[in-house]
Amino acid sequence: MSLPPEKASELKQLIHQQLSKMDVHGRIREILAETIREELAPDQQQLSTEDLIKALKRRGIIDDVMKELNFVSDNVDQEPPSSPKQPVCFTDRQSTLLKKNFHDGFLLEVHRENLGDGTRMADSTAMLSISDPVHMVLIKTDIFGETTLVASYFLEWRSVLGSENGVTSLTVELMGVGTESKVSVGILNVKLEMYPPLNQTLSQEVVNTQLALERQKTAEKERLFLVYAKQWWREYLQIRPSHSSRLVKIFAQDENGINRPVCSYVKPLRAGRLLDTPRQAARFVNVLGYERAPVIGGGGRQEQWCTLLAFLCRNKGDCEDHATLLCSLLLGFGLEAFVCVGTKAKGVPHAWVMTCGTDGAITFWESLTGHRYIHKPASPDEPPAAEQPKPLYPYRTIGCVFNHQMFLGNCQPSDSVEICVFDLNDESKWKPMSEEAIKSVCAPGATVSLPPFPPLCASTMDASVTSNEIEMQLRLLVSEHRKDLGLTTVWEDQLSYLLSPALASYEFERTTSISAGNEEFQDAIRRAVPDGHTFKGFPIHFVYRNARRAFATCLRSPFCEEIICCRGDQVRLAVRVRVFTYPESACAVWIMFACKYRSVL
């Protein structure tokens, strides 16, 4: 039986949606990684298709897919329910491989405050004033789940306003990122269609004229800001020549190699109902992966500040990416927050976040760990014998602080954080940039080159299901490991369950800096372990969901290995996994291995 082309296309779409819903691609990647590691001989370099199919069948993936795809031949020729027609364009959160043909459609809402109302759609003239581009980010995911940023592109969509019937097609060349920003990585054919169709389209000449005027205004604003920044820097150096060695970062390159004012990387970001407190926001930023920009060859550290969308899509980034996201979230919570640029120990460049309380209290937030530090400046005028507060934070020097509205350079005699005074209103200590100058290039809608800030997306992960899956995988890994050592394995489900409160308490402490619930956990363990028996537990925390990788890391700990390889009389093992989900599919994975055994010595 053959299907007409349109029916075949619909069928492919249904299958694609079902596979995405079941996360089949992710499961195949995990199985492929395990098969490569476990089943290939050292001298075998390739995995055949038959080997992969056998591995999928053994783990039930193929059966699961066929059960979900319930095809009924009698209904093939029936007309599917009508649905809104979607425009074919490339959305901002799609991952694909460059060597594969990509064909899909997405519905992107064109929105701007104060345009249109509940009963009438904005007309083409009003939409022509919406200068936000469509930000497209291309991510590559390997078989181990590791992501790589491939391309980042800003699509000017308004050409469709001047096209006949509100439909236009264009070809986009995607360029690489970082050191490869001048190298082409692929061609994307894009079809744009307005839905519902416009009642009246504009002439292409009007659209082109508007876009040219916007580019001209943007170029002039950026030129004037550059002139002002150079003058500000000359004045800053005149205060003290040694200022030239301080980390005063006015511009930073994004993933496309474009220099942008650092203030444009920060904007108040409200998380809606996805994050409830500033400390929870700090925890969310902390569980996003940390990775420095790749360096080709020797030399210094490669610097690359990612736009927010590229950072979120990749789910990992450098310290600057974490700091700008955390600062944006804290500003969204109504705090006076700034990104600090300075150094850590051994002069390593670093970025962190600072908040200023209404009472003058200064708090440092380390975006890579979620830790908070209260800054109490030491007085350089005190005699050497006087006891000075010892700083707990890892920061050594600070060159500047900034947010979306302000930029201030540190012009105090010393840039040591320990003795710095953070009275930002004192121009003898902090040289400010003109807020009007910053606003001219960093305010929303100020320039067409300013990347729009995307809203955070809720996690699509089921925490309970994911926790159970990782726990079952760890049980199997432990049993196999002990079998190789000639040991039997007896699991005690009740003991495993009793570990849950401890994991919840650990995550609560990471989020709030408050320890709670340990007393009940300890009491329950005492009741579960009989007299004459010994209990040992080992908790550990990860920000990824690869059970095999986590198990290998745990075995590197002598204490954990002692629990997993426990020998003795009446040995009972337990393992508990608790996954805590955060926006953008970020997660904190807590694992605790435990054992109890009868002491014979």
Coordinates of C-alpha atoms in Angstrom, one line a residue:
M1 CA 0.0 0.0 0.0
S2 CA 1.4 3.4 -1.0
L3 CA 0.5 6.7 0.5
P4 CA 0.2 10.0 -1.3
P5 CA 3.0 12.5 -0.6
E6 CA 0.9 14.7 1.7
K7 CA -0.2 11.7 3.8
A8 CA 3.3 10.4 4.0
S9 CA 4.4 13.8 5.3
E10 CA 1.7 13.8 7.9
L11 CA 2.7 10.3 9.0
K12 CA 6.3 11.3 9.3
Q13 CA 5.3 14.2 11.4
L14 CA 3.2 12.0 13.8
I15 CA 6.1 9.6 14.2
H16 CA 8.6 12.4 14.8
Q17 CA 6.3 13.9 17.5
Q18 CA 5.9 10.5 19.2
L19 CA 9.7 9.8 19.1
S20 CA 10.4 13.3 20.6
K21 CA 7.8 12.7 23.3
M22 CA 9.4 9.4 24.3
D23 CA 12.9 10.9 24.1
V24 CA 13.9 8.0 21.9
H25 CA 16.9 9.8 20.5
G26 CA 18.3 10.4 24.0
R27 CA 17.8 6.8 25.0
I28 CA 19.5 5.6 21.8
R29 CA 22.5 7.9 22.6
E30 CA 22.8 6.4 26.1
I31 CA 22.6 2.8 24.8
L32 CA 25.1 3.6 22.0
A33 CA 27.5 5.1 24.5
E34 CA 27.2 2.1 26.8
T35 CA 27.5 -0.4 24.0
I36 CA 30.7 1.3 22.7
R37 CA 32.2 1.2 26.2
E38 CA 31.1 -2.3 27.3
E39 CA 30.8 -4.5 24.2
L40 CA 33.5 -3.4 21.7
A41 CA 36.8 -5.2 21.8
P42 CA 39.9 -3.0 22.2
D43 CA 40.9 -3.7 18.6
Q44 CA 37.4 -3.0 17.2
Q45 CA 36.9 0.6 16.2
Q46 CA 33.4 0.5 14.6
L47 CA 30.0 -0.4 15.8
S48 CA 27.9 -2.1 13.1
T49 CA 24.2 -1.4 12.5
E50 CA 23.3 -5.0 13.5
D51 CA 25.1 -4.6 16.8
L52 CA 23.2 -1.4 17.5
I53 CA 19.8 -3.0 16.6
K54 CA 20.5 -5.9 18.9
A55 CA 21.3 -3.6 21.7
L56 CA 18.1 -1.6 21.2
K57 CA 16.1 -4.8 21.1
R58 CA 17.7 -6.2 24.3
R59 CA 16.7 -3.0 26.2
G60 CA 13.2 -3.0 24.8
I61 CA 13.4 0.4 22.9
I62 CA 12.0 -1.0 19.7
D63 CA 9.1 -2.7 21.4
D64 CA 8.3 0.4 23.4
V65 CA 8.1 2.5 20.1
M66 CA 5.9 0.0 18.3
K67 CA 3.5 -0.1 21.2
E68 CA 3.1 3.6 21.2
L69 CA 2.7 3.9 17.4
N70 CA -0.8 2.3 17.2
F71 CA -1.5 2.4 13.4
V72 CA -5.0 1.5 12.1
S73 CA -5.0 0.8 8.4
D74 CA -8.7 1.7 8.0
N75 CA -8.1 5.2 9.1
V76 CA -5.3 6.0 6.8
D77 CA -7.5 7.8 4.2
Q78 CA -9.5 9.7 6.8
E79 CA -9.0 13.4 7.0
P80 CA -7.2 14.5 10.2
P81 CA -8.8 17.1 12.4
S82 CA -8.1 20.6 11.2
S83 CA -5.4 22.6 13.0
P84 CA -4.0 26.0 12.6
K85 CA -1.5 26.3 9.8
Q86 CA 2.0 26.9 11.1
P87 CA 4.6 29.0 9.3
V88 CA 7.8 27.2 8.3
C89 CA 10.7 28.8 9.9
F90 CA 13.6 28.0 12.2
T91 CA 12.9 28.5 15.8
D92 CA 15.4 29.5 18.5
R93 CA 15.6 26.3 20.5
Q94 CA 16.1 23.5 18.0
S95 CA 19.0 21.0 18.1
T96 CA 20.1 19.2 14.9
L97 CA 23.1 17.7 13.2
L98 CA 24.7 19.7 10.4
K99 CA 25.0 16.7 8.1
K100 CA 21.3 15.9 8.3
N101 CA 18.5 17.4 6.3
F102 CA 16.3 19.5 8.6
H103 CA 12.7 20.2 7.7
D104 CA 10.2 21.3 10.2
G105 CA 7.7 24.1 10.9
F106 CA 7.3 26.4 14.0
L107 CA 4.8 29.0 15.1
L108 CA 6.6 32.1 16.5
E109 CA 4.4 34.7 18.1
V110 CA 5.1 38.3 17.0
H111 CA 4.5 40.3 20.2
R112 CA 5.2 43.8 21.5
E113 CA 3.6 45.6 24.4
N114 CA 1.0 48.4 23.5
L115 CA 0.5 47.0 20.0
G116 CA -2.9 45.5 19.0
D117 CA -5.6 44.6 21.4
G118 CA -7.7 41.6 22.4
T119 CA -10.0 41.8 19.3
R120 CA -7.7 43.3 16.6
M121 CA -4.4 42.2 15.3
A122 CA -1.7 44.8 14.8
D123 CA -1.4 45.9 11.1
S124 CA 1.7 45.6 8.9
T125 CA 2.8 49.2 9.6
A126 CA 2.8 48.6 13.4
M127 CA 4.7 45.3 13.0
L128 CA 7.3 47.0 10.9
S129 CA 8.3 48.9 14.1
I130 CA 9.1 45.6 15.9
S131 CA 12.8 45.4 15.5
D132 CA 13.5 42.2 17.6
P133 CA 15.1 39.6 15.3
V134 CA 14.5 35.8 15.5
H135 CA 17.5 34.4 17.3
M136 CA 18.5 31.0 15.9
V137 CA 21.0 28.8 17.8
L138 CA 22.3 25.6 16.5
I139 CA 23.5 23.0 19.0
K140 CA 25.2 19.7 18.4
T141 CA 24.7 16.8 20.9
D142 CA 27.0 13.8 20.8
I143 CA 26.2 10.2 21.8
F144 CA 27.3 10.9 25.4
G145 CA 24.9 13.9 25.7
E146 CA 27.6 16.5 25.5
T147 CA 26.5 19.7 23.8
T148 CA 28.5 22.0 21.5
L149 CA 27.5 25.4 20.3
V150 CA 27.8 25.3 16.5
A151 CA 26.1 28.5 15.2
S152 CA 24.2 31.6 16.4
Y153 CA 22.3 33.7 13.9
F154 CA 19.9 36.7 14.1
L155 CA 17.2 36.5 11.4
E156 CA 15.6 39.7 10.2
W157 CA 12.0 38.4 9.7
R158 CA 10.3 41.7 8.6
S159 CA 11.1 41.1 4.9
V160 CA 7.9 39.0 4.9
L161 CA 5.8 42.2 5.5
G162 CA 6.6 43.3 2.0
S163 CA 6.2 40.0 0.2
E164 CA 3.3 39.0 -1.9
N165 CA 0.6 37.0 0.0
G166 CA 2.7 37.3 3.2
V167 CA 5.1 34.5 2.2
T168 CA 8.8 34.7 1.4
S169 CA 11.7 32.3 1.2
L170 CA 15.4 33.1 1.9
T171 CA 18.7 31.3 2.3
V172 CA 20.8 31.9 5.4
E173 CA 24.5 31.0 5.7
L174 CA 25.3 29.9 9.2
M175 CA 28.8 30.8 10.5
G176 CA 30.7 29.2 13.3
V177 CA 31.3 30.6 16.7
G178 CA 34.3 31.9 18.7
T179 CA 37.6 31.4 16.8
E180 CA 35.5 29.8 13.9
S181 CA 33.2 32.8 13.5
K182 CA 34.4 33.4 9.9
V183 CA 34.0 29.8 8.9
S184 CA 30.7 28.6 7.2
V185 CA 29.1 25.6 8.9
G186 CA 26.0 25.2 6.7
I187 CA 23.2 26.6 4.7
L188 CA 19.6 27.0 6.0
N189 CA 16.6 27.5 3.7
V190 CA 13.9 29.4 5.5
K191 CA 10.3 30.0 4.5
L192 CA 8.4 32.7 6.4
E193 CA 4.7 33.0 6.3
M194 CA 2.4 35.3 8.3
Y195 CA -0.5 33.7 10.0
P196 CA -3.2 34.9 9.9
P197 CA -2.5 36.6 6.5
L198 CA -2.1 40.3 6.5
N199 CA -5.0 42.4 5.2
Q200 CA -2.5 44.7 3.6
T201 CA 1.1 44.2 2.8
L202 CA 3.7 46.9 2.5
S203 CA 5.8 47.6 -0.5
Q204 CA 9.3 46.0 -0.4
E205 CA 10.8 49.5 -0.9
V206 CA 9.1 50.7 2.4
V207 CA 10.4 47.7 4.3
N208 CA 13.9 48.0 2.9
T209 CA 14.0 51.8 3.7
Q210 CA 12.9 51.2 7.3
L211 CA 15.5 48.5 7.8
A212 CA 18.2 50.7 6.3
L213 CA 17.3 53.6 8.5
E214 CA 17.4 51.4 11.6
R215 CA 20.8 50.1 10.7
Q216 CA 22.1 53.6 10.1
K217 CA 20.8 54.8 13.5
T218 CA 22.3 51.8 15.2
A219 CA 25.7 52.4 13.6
E220 CA 25.6 56.0 14.7
K221 CA 24.6 55.2 18.3
E222 CA 27.4 52.6 18.5
R223 CA 29.9 55.0 17.0
L224 CA 29.0 57.7 19.5
F225 CA 29.2 55.3 22.4
L226 CA 32.6 54.1 21.3
V227 CA 33.9 57.7 21.1
Y228 CA 32.5 58.3 24.6
A229 CA 34.0 55.1 26.0
K230 CA 37.5 56.0 24.7
Q231 CA 37.2 59.4 26.3
W232 CA 36.1 57.8 29.6
W233 CA 39.0 55.5 29.5
R234 CA 41.5 58.3 29.0
E235 CA 40.1 60.1 32.0
Y236 CA 40.2 56.9 34.0
L237 CA 43.9 56.5 33.2
Q238 CA 44.7 60.1 34.1
I239 CA 43.5 59.4 37.7
R240 CA 46.3 56.9 38.2
P241 CA 48.5 55.4 35.5
S242 CA 48.5 52.0 37.2
H243 CA 44.8 51.7 36.3
S244 CA 45.8 50.4 32.9
S245 CA 46.5 47.0 34.6
R246 CA 43.1 46.7 36.2
L247 CA 40.4 44.5 34.7
V248 CA 38.0 47.2 33.5
K249 CA 35.9 45.5 30.9
I250 CA 33.8 47.9 28.8
F251 CA 33.3 45.7 25.8
A252 CA 33.2 41.9 25.4
Q253 CA 33.0 39.6 22.3
D254 CA 29.9 37.4 22.0
E255 CA 29.9 33.9 20.3
N256 CA 29.9 35.5 16.9
G257 CA 33.0 37.6 17.6
I258 CA 31.0 40.9 17.8
N259 CA 32.1 43.4 20.4
R260 CA 29.2 44.5 22.6
P261 CA 29.0 46.7 25.6
V262 CA 29.1 44.5 28.7
C263 CA 26.0 46.2 30.0
S264 CA 24.0 44.7 27.1
Y265 CA 24.6 41.2 28.5
V266 CA 22.4 42.0 31.6
K267 CA 18.7 42.8 31.8
P268 CA 16.1 42.3 34.5
L269 CA 14.8 38.8 34.0
R270 CA 11.7 37.5 35.7
A271 CA 11.3 33.8 36.0
G272 CA 7.6 33.8 36.4
R273 CA 6.6 30.8 38.7
L274 CA 9.7 28.8 37.7
L275 CA 11.9 30.3 40.5
D276 CA 10.5 31.6 43.8
T277 CA 13.4 33.2 45.5
P278 CA 16.8 34.8 44.7
R279 CA 18.6 32.0 46.4
Q280 CA 16.7 29.4 44.3
A281 CA 17.8 31.5 41.3
A282 CA 21.4 31.2 42.4
R283 CA 21.0 27.4 42.8
F284 CA 19.5 27.2 39.2
V285 CA 22.5 29.1 37.8
N286 CA 24.9 26.9 39.8
V287 CA 23.6 23.7 38.3
L288 CA 24.2 24.9 34.8
G289 CA 27.4 23.4 33.5
Y290 CA 30.7 25.2 33.6
E291 CA 33.0 25.2 30.6
R292 CA 35.6 27.6 29.4
A293 CA 35.6 28.8 25.8
P294 CA 37.8 26.4 23.7
V295 CA 41.3 27.6 22.9
I296 CA 43.1 26.6 19.7
G297 CA 46.9 26.3 20.2
G298 CA 48.8 27.8 23.1
G299 CA 48.6 31.3 24.6
G300 CA 46.2 32.9 27.0
R301 CA 42.6 32.2 27.9
Q302 CA 40.1 32.5 25.1
E303 CA 37.3 34.9 26.1
Q304 CA 33.8 34.5 24.8
W305 CA 30.7 35.9 26.4
C306 CA 27.6 34.1 25.2
T307 CA 24.2 35.7 24.5
L308 CA 21.7 34.4 27.0
L309 CA 19.9 32.2 24.5
A310 CA 23.1 30.5 23.4
F311 CA 24.0 29.9 27.0
L312 CA 20.6 28.4 27.9
C313 CA 20.5 26.2 24.8
R314 CA 23.9 24.8 25.5
N315 CA 23.2 24.5 29.2
K316 CA 26.8 25.4 30.1
G317 CA 29.2 28.3 29.8
D318 CA 32.0 30.3 31.3
C319 CA 31.9 32.2 34.6
E320 CA 30.9 35.4 32.7
D321 CA 27.8 33.6 31.3
H322 CA 26.8 32.4 34.8
A323 CA 27.4 35.8 36.4
T324 CA 25.3 37.8 33.8
L325 CA 22.4 35.3 34.1
L326 CA 22.4 35.4 37.9
C327 CA 22.7 39.2 37.9
S328 CA 19.7 39.4 35.5
L329 CA 17.6 37.1 37.7
L330 CA 18.5 39.0 40.9
L331 CA 17.5 42.3 39.2
G332 CA 14.2 40.6 38.2
F333 CA 13.7 39.9 41.9
G334 CA 14.0 43.6 42.7
L335 CA 17.6 43.6 44.1
E336 CA 20.3 46.1 43.3
A337 CA 22.7 43.7 41.6
F338 CA 25.9 44.1 39.7
V339 CA 28.4 41.9 37.8
C340 CA 31.9 42.2 39.2
V341 CA 34.9 41.7 37.1
G342 CA 38.2 41.0 38.8
T343 CA 40.6 38.1 39.7
K344 CA 40.7 35.1 42.0
A345 CA 43.8 33.5 43.5
K346 CA 47.0 33.5 41.3
G347 CA 45.5 36.4 39.2
V348 CA 43.0 34.2 37.3
P349 CA 40.3 36.5 35.7
H350 CA 36.9 35.9 37.1
A351 CA 33.3 37.3 37.2
W352 CA 30.8 37.1 40.1
V353 CA 27.8 39.0 41.3
M354 CA 27.3 41.6 44.0
T355 CA 24.1 42.9 45.6
C356 CA 23.8 46.1 47.6
G357 CA 21.3 46.2 50.5
T358 CA 19.3 49.2 51.5
D359 CA 21.3 49.2 54.8
G360 CA 24.6 49.3 52.9
A361 CA 25.3 45.6 53.3
I362 CA 27.4 44.1 50.5
T363 CA 26.8 40.5 49.5
F364 CA 28.9 38.6 47.0
W365 CA 27.2 35.7 45.1
E366 CA 29.4 33.1 43.4
S367 CA 27.4 32.0 40.4
L368 CA 29.5 28.8 39.8
T369 CA 28.8 27.4 43.3
G370 CA 25.7 29.3 44.6
H371 CA 27.7 30.4 47.7
R372 CA 27.0 33.8 49.3
Y373 CA 29.6 35.9 51.2
I374 CA 29.1 39.0 53.3
H375 CA 31.7 41.6 52.6
K376 CA 33.2 43.4 55.6
P377 CA 36.1 45.6 54.3
A378 CA 39.3 45.6 56.3
S379 CA 40.6 49.0 57.2
P380 CA 44.1 49.8 55.7
D381 CA 44.6 52.5 58.4
E382 CA 44.4 50.1 61.3
P383 CA 47.8 49.2 62.9
P384 CA 49.3 45.8 61.8
A385 CA 48.7 44.3 65.2
A386 CA 44.9 45.0 65.0
E387 CA 42.8 41.9 64.2
Q388 CA 41.2 42.2 60.8
P389 CA 38.3 40.2 59.5
K390 CA 39.5 37.3 57.4
P391 CA 37.6 37.2 54.1
L392 CA 35.9 33.9 53.2
Y393 CA 35.4 34.7 49.6
P394 CA 38.0 33.6 46.9
Y395 CA 38.2 37.0 45.2
R396 CA 41.4 39.0 45.2
T397 CA 41.0 42.1 43.0
I398 CA 38.1 44.0 41.4
G399 CA 38.3 46.3 38.4
C400 CA 34.7 47.3 37.6
V401 CA 31.1 46.6 38.3
F402 CA 28.1 46.9 36.0
N403 CA 24.5 46.1 35.3
H404 CA 22.0 47.0 32.6
Q405 CA 22.0 50.7 33.6
M406 CA 25.4 51.5 35.3
F407 CA 29.1 50.9 34.7
L408 CA 31.6 51.9 37.3
G409 CA 35.4 51.6 37.3
N410 CA 37.3 51.1 40.5
C411 CA 39.5 54.1 41.1
Q412 CA 40.5 53.4 44.7
P413 CA 44.3 53.4 45.5
S414 CA 44.1 49.6 45.8
D415 CA 42.0 47.2 43.8
S416 CA 42.1 44.5 46.5
V417 CA 38.6 43.3 47.3
E418 CA 39.5 42.9 50.9
I419 CA 39.9 46.6 51.5
C420 CA 37.6 47.9 48.8
V421 CA 34.8 50.2 49.9
F422 CA 31.6 49.6 47.8
D423 CA 30.0 53.0 48.2
L424 CA 29.1 53.3 44.5
N425 CA 27.8 56.8 44.9
D426 CA 31.2 58.1 45.9
E427 CA 32.8 59.2 42.6
S428 CA 36.2 59.5 44.3
K429 CA 36.2 55.7 44.7
W430 CA 34.1 54.6 41.6
K431 CA 34.2 56.4 38.3
P432 CA 30.8 56.1 36.7
M433 CA 29.9 56.1 33.0
S434 CA 27.1 58.2 31.8
E435 CA 23.8 56.4 32.3
E436 CA 22.4 58.2 29.2
A437 CA 25.3 56.9 27.1
I438 CA 24.7 53.3 28.4
K439 CA 21.0 53.7 27.8
S440 CA 21.5 54.8 24.2
V441 CA 23.0 51.4 23.2
C442 CA 21.8 49.0 25.9
A443 CA 18.2 49.9 26.6
P444 CA 15.6 47.5 25.1
G445 CA 14.9 48.5 21.5
A446 CA 17.8 51.0 21.5
T447 CA 19.6 49.3 18.6
V448 CA 18.6 46.6 16.2
S449 CA 21.8 44.7 17.0
L450 CA 20.8 44.2 20.6
P451 CA 20.0 40.5 21.3
P452 CA 16.5 39.9 22.7
F453 CA 16.3 38.2 26.1
P454 CA 14.3 34.9 25.9
P455 CA 12.0 33.8 28.8
L456 CA 13.0 30.8 30.8
C457 CA 11.4 27.5 29.8
A458 CA 9.9 25.1 32.4
S459 CA 11.7 21.7 32.7
T460 CA 10.2 18.9 30.7
M461 CA 11.8 16.3 32.9
D462 CA 9.8 14.0 35.2
A463 CA 11.8 14.1 38.4
S464 CA 10.4 10.8 39.9
V465 CA 10.8 8.8 36.6
T466 CA 14.3 10.1 36.1
S467 CA 15.3 9.3 39.7
N468 CA 13.9 5.8 39.4
E469 CA 15.7 5.2 36.1
I470 CA 19.1 6.4 37.4
E471 CA 18.6 4.4 40.6
M472 CA 17.9 1.1 38.7
Q473 CA 20.9 1.7 36.5
L474 CA 23.1 2.2 39.6
R475 CA 21.8 -0.9 41.2
L476 CA 22.7 -2.9 38.1
L477 CA 26.2 -1.3 37.9
V478 CA 26.9 -2.1 41.6
S479 CA 25.7 -5.7 41.3
E480 CA 27.9 -6.2 38.2
H481 CA 30.9 -4.6 39.9
R482 CA 30.5 -6.8 43.0
K483 CA 30.0 -9.9 40.9
D484 CA 33.3 -9.2 39.2
L485 CA 34.9 -9.2 42.7
G486 CA 33.2 -12.5 43.6
L487 CA 30.7 -10.8 46.0
T488 CA 27.0 -11.3 46.2
T489 CA 24.6 -8.3 46.5
V490 CA 21.6 -8.0 48.7
W491 CA 19.6 -4.8 48.5
E492 CA 17.4 -3.5 51.3
D493 CA 14.6 -1.4 49.9
Q494 CA 13.6 0.0 53.3
L495 CA 17.1 1.3 54.0
S496 CA 17.2 2.9 50.5
Y497 CA 13.9 4.7 51.2
L498 CA 15.2 6.0 54.5
L499 CA 18.0 7.9 52.7
S500 CA 15.5 10.1 50.9
P501 CA 15.1 12.7 53.7
A502 CA 18.9 13.2 53.8
L503 CA 19.0 14.0 50.0
A504 CA 16.1 16.4 50.3
S505 CA 17.9 18.1 53.2
Y506 CA 21.1 18.4 51.3
E507 CA 19.4 20.2 48.3
F508 CA 17.4 22.4 50.7
E509 CA 20.7 23.4 52.4
R510 CA 22.3 24.2 49.0
T511 CA 19.3 26.4 48.0
T512 CA 18.7 28.2 51.3
S513 CA 22.0 27.8 53.3
I514 CA 19.8 26.4 56.1
S515 CA 20.3 22.9 57.5
A516 CA 17.1 21.1 58.4
G517 CA 15.9 17.5 58.8
N518 CA 19.1 15.8 59.8
E519 CA 17.8 14.9 63.3
E520 CA 14.9 12.9 61.9
F521 CA 17.2 11.1 59.4
Q522 CA 19.7 10.2 62.0
D523 CA 17.0 8.9 64.3
A524 CA 15.5 6.7 61.5
I525 CA 18.9 5.2 60.7
R526 CA 19.5 4.4 64.3
R527 CA 16.3 2.5 64.5
A528 CA 16.9 0.7 61.2
V529 CA 20.4 -0.5 62.1
P530 CA 20.4 -3.3 64.8
D531 CA 22.8 -3.4 67.7
G532 CA 26.1 -4.8 66.7
H533 CA 25.8 -3.6 63.2
T534 CA 27.7 -0.7 61.4
F535 CA 26.1 1.8 59.0
K536 CA 28.0 3.8 56.4
G537 CA 26.7 6.3 53.9
F538 CA 28.2 8.4 51.1
P539 CA 26.3 11.3 49.5
I540 CA 27.4 12.9 46.3
H541 CA 26.0 15.5 44.0
F542 CA 26.1 15.8 40.1
V543 CA 24.5 18.1 37.5
Y544 CA 24.2 15.4 34.8
R545 CA 22.1 12.3 34.5
N546 CA 24.5 9.8 33.1
A547 CA 24.5 6.9 35.7
R548 CA 27.6 5.2 34.3
R549 CA 29.6 8.4 34.5
A550 CA 28.4 9.1 38.0
F551 CA 29.3 5.5 39.1
A552 CA 32.8 5.8 37.8
T553 CA 33.2 9.1 39.6
C554 CA 31.9 7.6 42.9
L555 CA 34.4 4.7 42.6
R556 CA 37.3 7.2 42.6
S557 CA 36.4 8.0 46.2
P558 CA 38.0 5.5 48.6
F559 CA 35.1 5.9 51.1
C560 CA 32.5 5.2 48.5
E561 CA 34.4 2.3 47.1
E562 CA 34.6 0.8 50.6
I563 CA 30.8 0.9 50.8
I564 CA 30.2 -0.5 47.3
C565 CA 32.8 -3.3 47.8
C566 CA 31.7 -3.9 51.4
R567 CA 32.6 -7.4 52.8
G568 CA 31.4 -8.9 56.0
D569 CA 28.5 -10.7 57.7
Q570 CA 24.9 -9.8 56.8
V571 CA 25.9 -7.1 54.4
R572 CA 22.9 -5.1 53.1
L573 CA 23.3 -2.4 50.5
A574 CA 21.2 0.6 49.7
V575 CA 21.3 3.4 47.1
R576 CA 18.9 6.3 46.7
V577 CA 18.7 8.9 43.8
R578 CA 16.9 12.1 44.0
V579 CA 16.6 14.4 41.0
F580 CA 15.7 18.0 41.6
T581 CA 14.5 19.8 38.4
Y582 CA 15.1 23.4 37.5
P583 CA 14.2 25.5 34.4
E584 CA 15.8 24.9 31.0
S585 CA 16.1 21.1 31.8
A586 CA 18.8 21.8 34.3
C587 CA 18.9 19.5 37.3
A588 CA 20.7 18.6 40.5
V589 CA 21.2 14.9 41.0
W590 CA 21.9 13.6 44.5
I591 CA 23.0 10.1 45.0
M592 CA 23.7 8.3 48.3
F593 CA 25.3 4.8 48.6
A594 CA 24.9 3.1 52.0
C595 CA 25.5 -0.2 53.6
K596 CA 25.0 -1.9 56.9
Y597 CA 26.8 -5.0 58.2
R598 CA 27.4 -6.9 61.3
S599 CA 30.7 -6.0 63.0
V600 CA 32.8 -9.1 63.7
L601 CA 35.9 -7.4 65.2

